[in-house]
PDB file of C-alpha atoms in Angstrom:
ATOM      1  CA  MET Q  20       0.000   0.000   0.000  1.00 51.00           C
ATOM      2  CA  LYS Q  21       2.814   2.427   0.868  1.00 45.00           C
ATOM      3  CA  LYS Q  22       4.516   1.740  -2.476  1.00 44.00           C
ATOM      4  CA  VAL Q  23       1.317   2.473  -4.373  1.00 42.00           C
ATOM      5  CA  LEU Q  24       0.813   5.699  -2.425  1.00 41.00           C
ATOM      6  CA  LEU Q  25       4.417   6.805  -3.057  1.00 40.00           C
ATOM      7  CA  PHE Q  26       4.056   5.962  -6.730  1.00 43.00           C
ATOM      8  CA  LEU Q  27       0.872   8.043  -7.015  1.00 41.00           C
ATOM      9  CA  LEU Q  28       2.438  10.961  -5.147  1.00 43.00           C
ATOM     10  CA  GLY Q  29       5.417  10.790  -7.506  1.00 47.00           C
ATOM     11  CA  ILE Q  30       3.152  10.941 -10.552  1.00 44.00           C
ATOM     12  CA  ILE Q  31       1.250  13.882  -9.075  1.00 45.00           C
ATOM     13  CA  ALA Q  32       4.507  15.714  -8.334  1.00 44.00           C
ATOM     14  CA  LEU Q  33       5.722  15.151 -11.900  1.00 44.00           C
ATOM     15  CA  SER Q  34       2.466  16.391 -13.376  1.00 41.00           C
ATOM     16  CA  ILE Q  35       2.645  19.524 -11.209  1.00 42.00           C
ATOM     17  CA  GLN Q  36       6.213  20.149 -12.382  1.00 45.00           C
ATOM     18  CA  VAL Q  37       5.230  19.760 -16.011  1.00 50.00           C
ATOM     19  CA  ASP Q  38       2.319  22.174 -15.621  1.00 53.00           C
ATOM     20  CA  ALA Q  39       4.440  24.661 -13.658  1.00 82.00           C
ATOM     21  CA  VAL Q  40       5.786  26.288 -16.800  1.00 96.00           C
ATOM     22  CA  THR Q  41       4.083  29.322 -18.256  1.00 97.00           C
ATOM     23  CA  HIS Q  42       4.238  30.207 -21.922  1.00 98.00           C
ATOM     24  CA  ILE Q  43       4.199  33.568 -23.661  1.00 98.00           C
ATOM     25  CA  TYR Q  44       2.464  33.434 -27.026  1.00 98.00           C
ATOM     26  CA  ARG Q  45       2.540  35.890 -29.912  1.00 98.00           C
ATOM     27  CA  GLY Q  46      -0.736  37.837 -30.182  1.00 97.00           C
ATOM     28  CA  ARG Q  47      -3.992  36.105 -29.225  1.00 97.00           C
ATOM     29  CA  SER Q  48      -2.691  32.679 -30.087  1.00 96.00           C
ATOM     30  CA  THR Q  49      -2.250  29.731 -27.757  1.00 96.00           C
ATOM     31  CA  TYR Q  50      -0.792  27.465 -30.425  1.00 97.00           C
ATOM     32  CA  THR Q  51       2.477  25.735 -29.608  1.00 96.00           C
ATOM     33  CA  SER Q  52       3.971  27.155 -32.800  1.00 97.00           C
ATOM     34  CA  ASP Q  53       3.402  30.693 -31.471  1.00 98.00           C
ATOM     35  CA  ILE Q  54       5.250  30.271 -28.164  1.00 98.00           C
ATOM     36  CA  ILE Q  55       7.964  32.908 -27.987  1.00 98.00           C
ATOM     37  CA  ALA Q  56       9.157  32.204 -24.440  1.00 98.00           C
ATOM     38  CA  THR Q  57       8.753  29.770 -21.556  1.00 98.00           C
ATOM     39  CA  TRP Q  58       8.849  30.747 -17.874  1.00 98.00           C
ATOM     40  CA  ASP Q  59       9.550  28.238 -15.081  1.00 97.00           C
ATOM     41  CA  GLY Q  60       9.523  30.557 -12.056  1.00 96.00           C
ATOM     42  CA  ARG Q  61      13.242  31.362 -12.170  1.00 97.00           C
ATOM     43  CA  TYR Q  62      14.357  31.293 -15.801  1.00 98.00           C
ATOM     44  CA  LEU Q  63      12.917  32.669 -19.013  1.00 98.00           C
ATOM     45  CA  TYR Q  64      13.749  30.422 -21.961  1.00 98.00           C
ATOM     46  CA  ARG Q  65      13.694  31.048 -25.689  1.00 98.00           C
ATOM     47  CA  GLY Q  66      10.645  29.525 -27.414  1.00 97.00           C
ATOM     48  CA  ASN Q  67       9.110  26.318 -26.117  1.00 97.00           C
ATOM     49  CA  SER Q  68      12.301  25.148 -24.444  1.00 96.00           C
ATOM     50  CA  THR Q  69      13.510  24.516 -20.916  1.00 96.00           C
ATOM     51  CA  TYR Q  70      17.064  23.619 -21.912  1.00 97.00           C
ATOM     52  CA  SER Q  71      19.752  25.511 -20.023  1.00 96.00           C
ATOM     53  CA  SER Q  72      21.308  26.553 -23.343  1.00 97.00           C
ATOM     54  CA  ASP Q  73      18.085  28.470 -24.134  1.00 98.00           C
ATOM     55  CA  ILE Q  74      17.971  30.575 -20.945  1.00 98.00           C
ATOM     56  CA  LEU Q  75      17.472  34.229 -21.826  1.00 98.00           C
ATOM     57  CA  TYR Q  76      17.097  35.694 -18.328  1.00 98.00           C
ATOM     58  CA  THR Q  77      17.278  34.743 -14.653  1.00 98.00           C
ATOM     59  CA  TRP Q  78      14.925  36.302 -12.093  1.00 98.00           C
ATOM     60  CA  ASP Q  79      15.440  36.351  -8.321  1.00 97.00           C
ATOM     61  CA  GLY Q  80      12.478  38.514  -7.299  1.00 96.00           C
ATOM     62  CA  LYS Q  81      14.390  41.786  -7.356  1.00 97.00           C
ATOM     63  CA  TYR Q  82      16.934  41.588 -10.163  1.00 98.00           C
ATOM     64  CA  LEU Q  83      16.690  40.398 -13.751  1.00 98.00           C
ATOM     65  CA  TYR Q  84      19.996  38.959 -14.947  1.00 98.00           C
ATOM     66  CA  SER Q  85      21.284  38.271 -18.412  1.00 97.00           C
ATOM     67  CA  GLY Q  86      21.287  34.566 -19.267  1.00 97.00           C
ATOM     68  CA  ARG Q  87      21.836  32.049 -16.494  1.00 97.00           C
ATOM     69  CA  SER Q  88      24.031  34.403 -14.466  1.00 95.00           C
ATOM     70  CA  THR Q  89      23.383  35.828 -11.012  1.00 95.00           C
ATOM     71  CA  TYR Q  90      26.505  38.007 -10.956  1.00 96.00           C
ATOM     72  CA  SER Q  91      25.925  41.644 -10.074  1.00 96.00           C
ATOM     73  CA  SER Q  92      27.710  42.662 -13.278  1.00 96.00           C
ATOM     74  CA  ASP Q  93      24.965  40.885 -15.267  1.00 97.00           C
ATOM     75  CA  ILE Q  94      21.997  42.708 -13.697  1.00 98.00           C
ATOM     76  CA  LEU Q  95      19.814  44.156 -16.442  1.00 98.00           C
ATOM     77  CA  CYS Q  96      17.215  45.793 -14.225  1.00 98.00           C
ATOM     78  CA  THR Q  97      16.025  46.199 -10.641  1.00 98.00           C
ATOM     79  CA  TRP Q  98      12.389  45.886  -9.541  1.00 98.00           C
ATOM     80  CA  ASP Q  99      10.798  47.313  -6.407  1.00 97.00           C
ATOM     81  CA  GLY Q 100       7.185  46.361  -7.118  1.00 96.00           C
ATOM     82  CA  LYS Q 101       6.272  49.690  -8.707  1.00 97.00           C
ATOM     83  CA  TYR Q 102       9.304  50.908 -10.612  1.00 98.00           C
ATOM     84  CA  LEU Q 103      11.630  49.136 -12.992  1.00 98.00           C
ATOM     85  CA  TYR Q 104      15.113  50.644 -12.905  1.00 98.00           C
ATOM     86  CA  GLY Q 105      17.860  50.234 -15.453  1.00 97.00           C
ATOM     87  CA  GLY Q 106      20.735  48.087 -14.168  1.00 97.00           C
ATOM     88  CA  ARG Q 107      21.384  47.803 -10.450  1.00 97.00           C
ATOM     89  CA  SER Q 108      20.258  51.350  -9.735  1.00 96.00           C
ATOM     90  CA  THR Q 109      17.336  52.536  -7.623  1.00 96.00           C
ATOM     91  CA  TYR Q 110      17.782  56.227  -8.468  1.00 97.00           C
ATOM     92  CA  SER Q 111      14.663  57.959  -9.733  1.00 97.00           C
ATOM     93  CA  SER Q 112      16.625  59.164 -12.753  1.00 97.00           C
ATOM     94  CA  ASP Q 113      17.089  55.500 -13.777  1.00 98.00           C
ATOM     95  CA  ILE Q 114      13.387  54.545 -13.756  1.00 98.00           C
ATOM     96  CA  VAL Q 115      12.589  52.841 -17.041  1.00 98.00           C
ATOM     97  CA  CYS Q 116       8.885  52.313 -16.403  1.00 98.00           C
ATOM     98  CA  THR Q 117       6.175  52.467 -13.751  1.00 98.00           C
ATOM     99  CA  TRP Q 118       3.625  49.752 -12.917  1.00 98.00           C
ATOM    100  CA  ASP Q 119       0.283  50.576 -11.261  1.00 97.00           C
ATOM    101  CA  GLY Q 120      -1.228  47.095 -11.205  1.00 96.00           C
ATOM    102  CA  LYS Q 121      -2.808  47.350 -14.648  1.00 98.00           C
ATOM    103  CA  HIS Q 122      -0.734  49.688 -16.804  1.00 98.00           C
ATOM    104  CA  VAL Q 123       2.928  50.060 -17.637  1.00 98.00           C
ATOM    105  CA  TYR Q 124       3.921  53.701 -18.085  1.00 98.00           C
ATOM    106  CA  SER Q 125       6.991  55.157 -19.732  1.00 98.00           C
ATOM    107  CA  GLY Q 126       9.514  56.357 -17.143  1.00 97.00           C
ATOM    108  CA  ARG Q 127       8.230  57.681 -13.829  1.00 97.00           C
ATOM    109  CA  SER Q 128       4.986  58.948 -15.311  1.00 96.00           C
ATOM    110  CA  THR Q 129       1.459  57.830 -14.486  1.00 96.00           C
ATOM    111  CA  TYR Q 130      -0.220  60.003 -17.112  1.00 97.00           C
ATOM    112  CA  SER Q 131      -2.598  58.119 -19.367  1.00 96.00           C
ATOM    113  CA  SER Q 132      -0.799  59.531 -22.396  1.00 97.00           C
ATOM    114  CA  ASN Q 133       2.343  57.649 -21.286  1.00 98.00           C
ATOM    115  CA  ILE Q 134       0.755  54.196 -21.037  1.00 98.00           C
ATOM    116  CA  LEU Q 135       2.883  51.719 -22.963  1.00 98.00           C
ATOM    117  CA  TYR Q 136       0.959  48.521 -22.145  1.00 98.00           C
ATOM    118  CA  THR Q 137      -2.184  47.349 -20.407  1.00 98.00           C
ATOM    119  CA  ILE Q 138      -1.802  43.978 -18.719  1.00 97.00           C
ATOM    120  CA  THR Q 139      -4.689  41.761 -17.659  1.00 95.00           C
ATOM    121  CA  SER Q 140      -4.569  38.271 -16.190  1.00 89.00           C
ATOM    122  CA  ASN Q 141      -3.405  36.668 -19.437  1.00 95.00           C
ATOM    123  CA  HIS Q 142      -3.034  39.362 -22.092  1.00 98.00           C
ATOM    124  CA  VAL Q 143      -0.699  42.231 -22.855  1.00 98.00           C
ATOM    125  CA  PHE Q 144      -2.332  44.995 -24.879  1.00 98.00           C
ATOM    126  CA  ARG Q 145      -0.749  47.835 -26.812  1.00 97.00           C
ATOM    127  CA  GLY Q 146      -1.163  51.150 -25.006  1.00 97.00           C
ATOM    128  CA  ARG Q 147      -4.346  51.823 -23.079  1.00 97.00           C
ATOM    129  CA  SER Q 148      -6.441  49.475 -25.178  1.00 96.00           C
ATOM    130  CA  THR Q 149      -8.175  46.260 -24.162  1.00 96.00           C
ATOM    131  CA  TYR Q 150      -9.449  45.477 -27.659  1.00 96.00           C
ATOM    132  CA  THR Q 151      -8.662  41.997 -28.900  1.00 96.00           C
ATOM    133  CA  SER Q 152      -7.111  43.521 -32.010  1.00 96.00           C
ATOM    134  CA  ASP Q 153      -4.497  45.186 -29.762  1.00 98.00           C
ATOM    135  CA  ILE Q 154      -3.325  42.028 -27.979  1.00 98.00           C
ATOM    136  CA  LEU Q 155       0.447  41.779 -28.294  1.00 98.00           C
ATOM    137  CA  TYR Q 156       0.980  38.681 -26.127  1.00 98.00           C
ATOM    138  CA  THR Q 157      -1.031  35.994 -24.375  1.00 98.00           C
ATOM    139  CA  THR Q 158       0.272  34.139 -21.322  1.00 97.00           C
ATOM    140  CA  SER Q 159      -0.779  30.781 -19.931  1.00 97.00           C
ATOM    141  CA  GLY Q 160      -0.169  31.854 -16.323  1.00 95.00           C
ATOM    142  CA  HIS Q 161       1.438  34.437 -14.081  1.00 95.00           C
ATOM    143  CA  ILE Q 162       4.763  35.977 -15.053  1.00 96.00           C
ATOM    144  CA  PRO Q 163       6.418  38.766 -13.015  1.00 97.00           C
ATOM    145  CA  ILE Q 164       6.140  42.155 -14.709  1.00 96.00           C
ATOM    146  CA  PRO Q 165       9.923  42.657 -15.209  1.00 96.00           C
ATOM    147  CA  VAL Q 166      10.243  39.230 -16.822  1.00 96.00           C
ATOM    148  CA  LEU Q 167       7.221  39.861 -19.042  1.00 96.00           C
ATOM    149  CA  LEU Q 168       8.563  43.271 -20.064  1.00 95.00           C
ATOM    150  CA  SER Q 169      11.890  41.700 -21.028  1.00 94.00           C
ATOM    151  CA  VAL Q 170      10.105  39.995 -23.918  1.00 91.00           C
ATOM    152  CA  MET Q 171       8.793  43.277 -25.262  1.00 86.00           C
TER     153      MET Q 171
END
């Protein structure tokens, strides 16, 4: 009985691992052929891959690194939950964009005229729009804003 239970738990754990990846698709599509990136919670991979040779970025919750690196010299941006800064900086002059929970604004602005993207639970729209014709990307799950923006 214990062996059967362990076997079933193992299968469940494997199925959870397989489903743990999130895909970013081009436009409104959810076809495998339109996957542009795969997210596993730590790494963003090129296309529909989870091979280490296809790692584009590494995320640790605060910093986005180039490739598989976690060296401070490879920090591309810093995230504080509202602002995305260029490099390792947290100076206001280095703010690349602002996040308000729905919109991504250019720089430190929160003016509607500076909205770059609107992000819902599984779509990224161009500008302030939520029209289906303005969908740039579709996701199959949650991806941190800095990681999602790295694709754009």
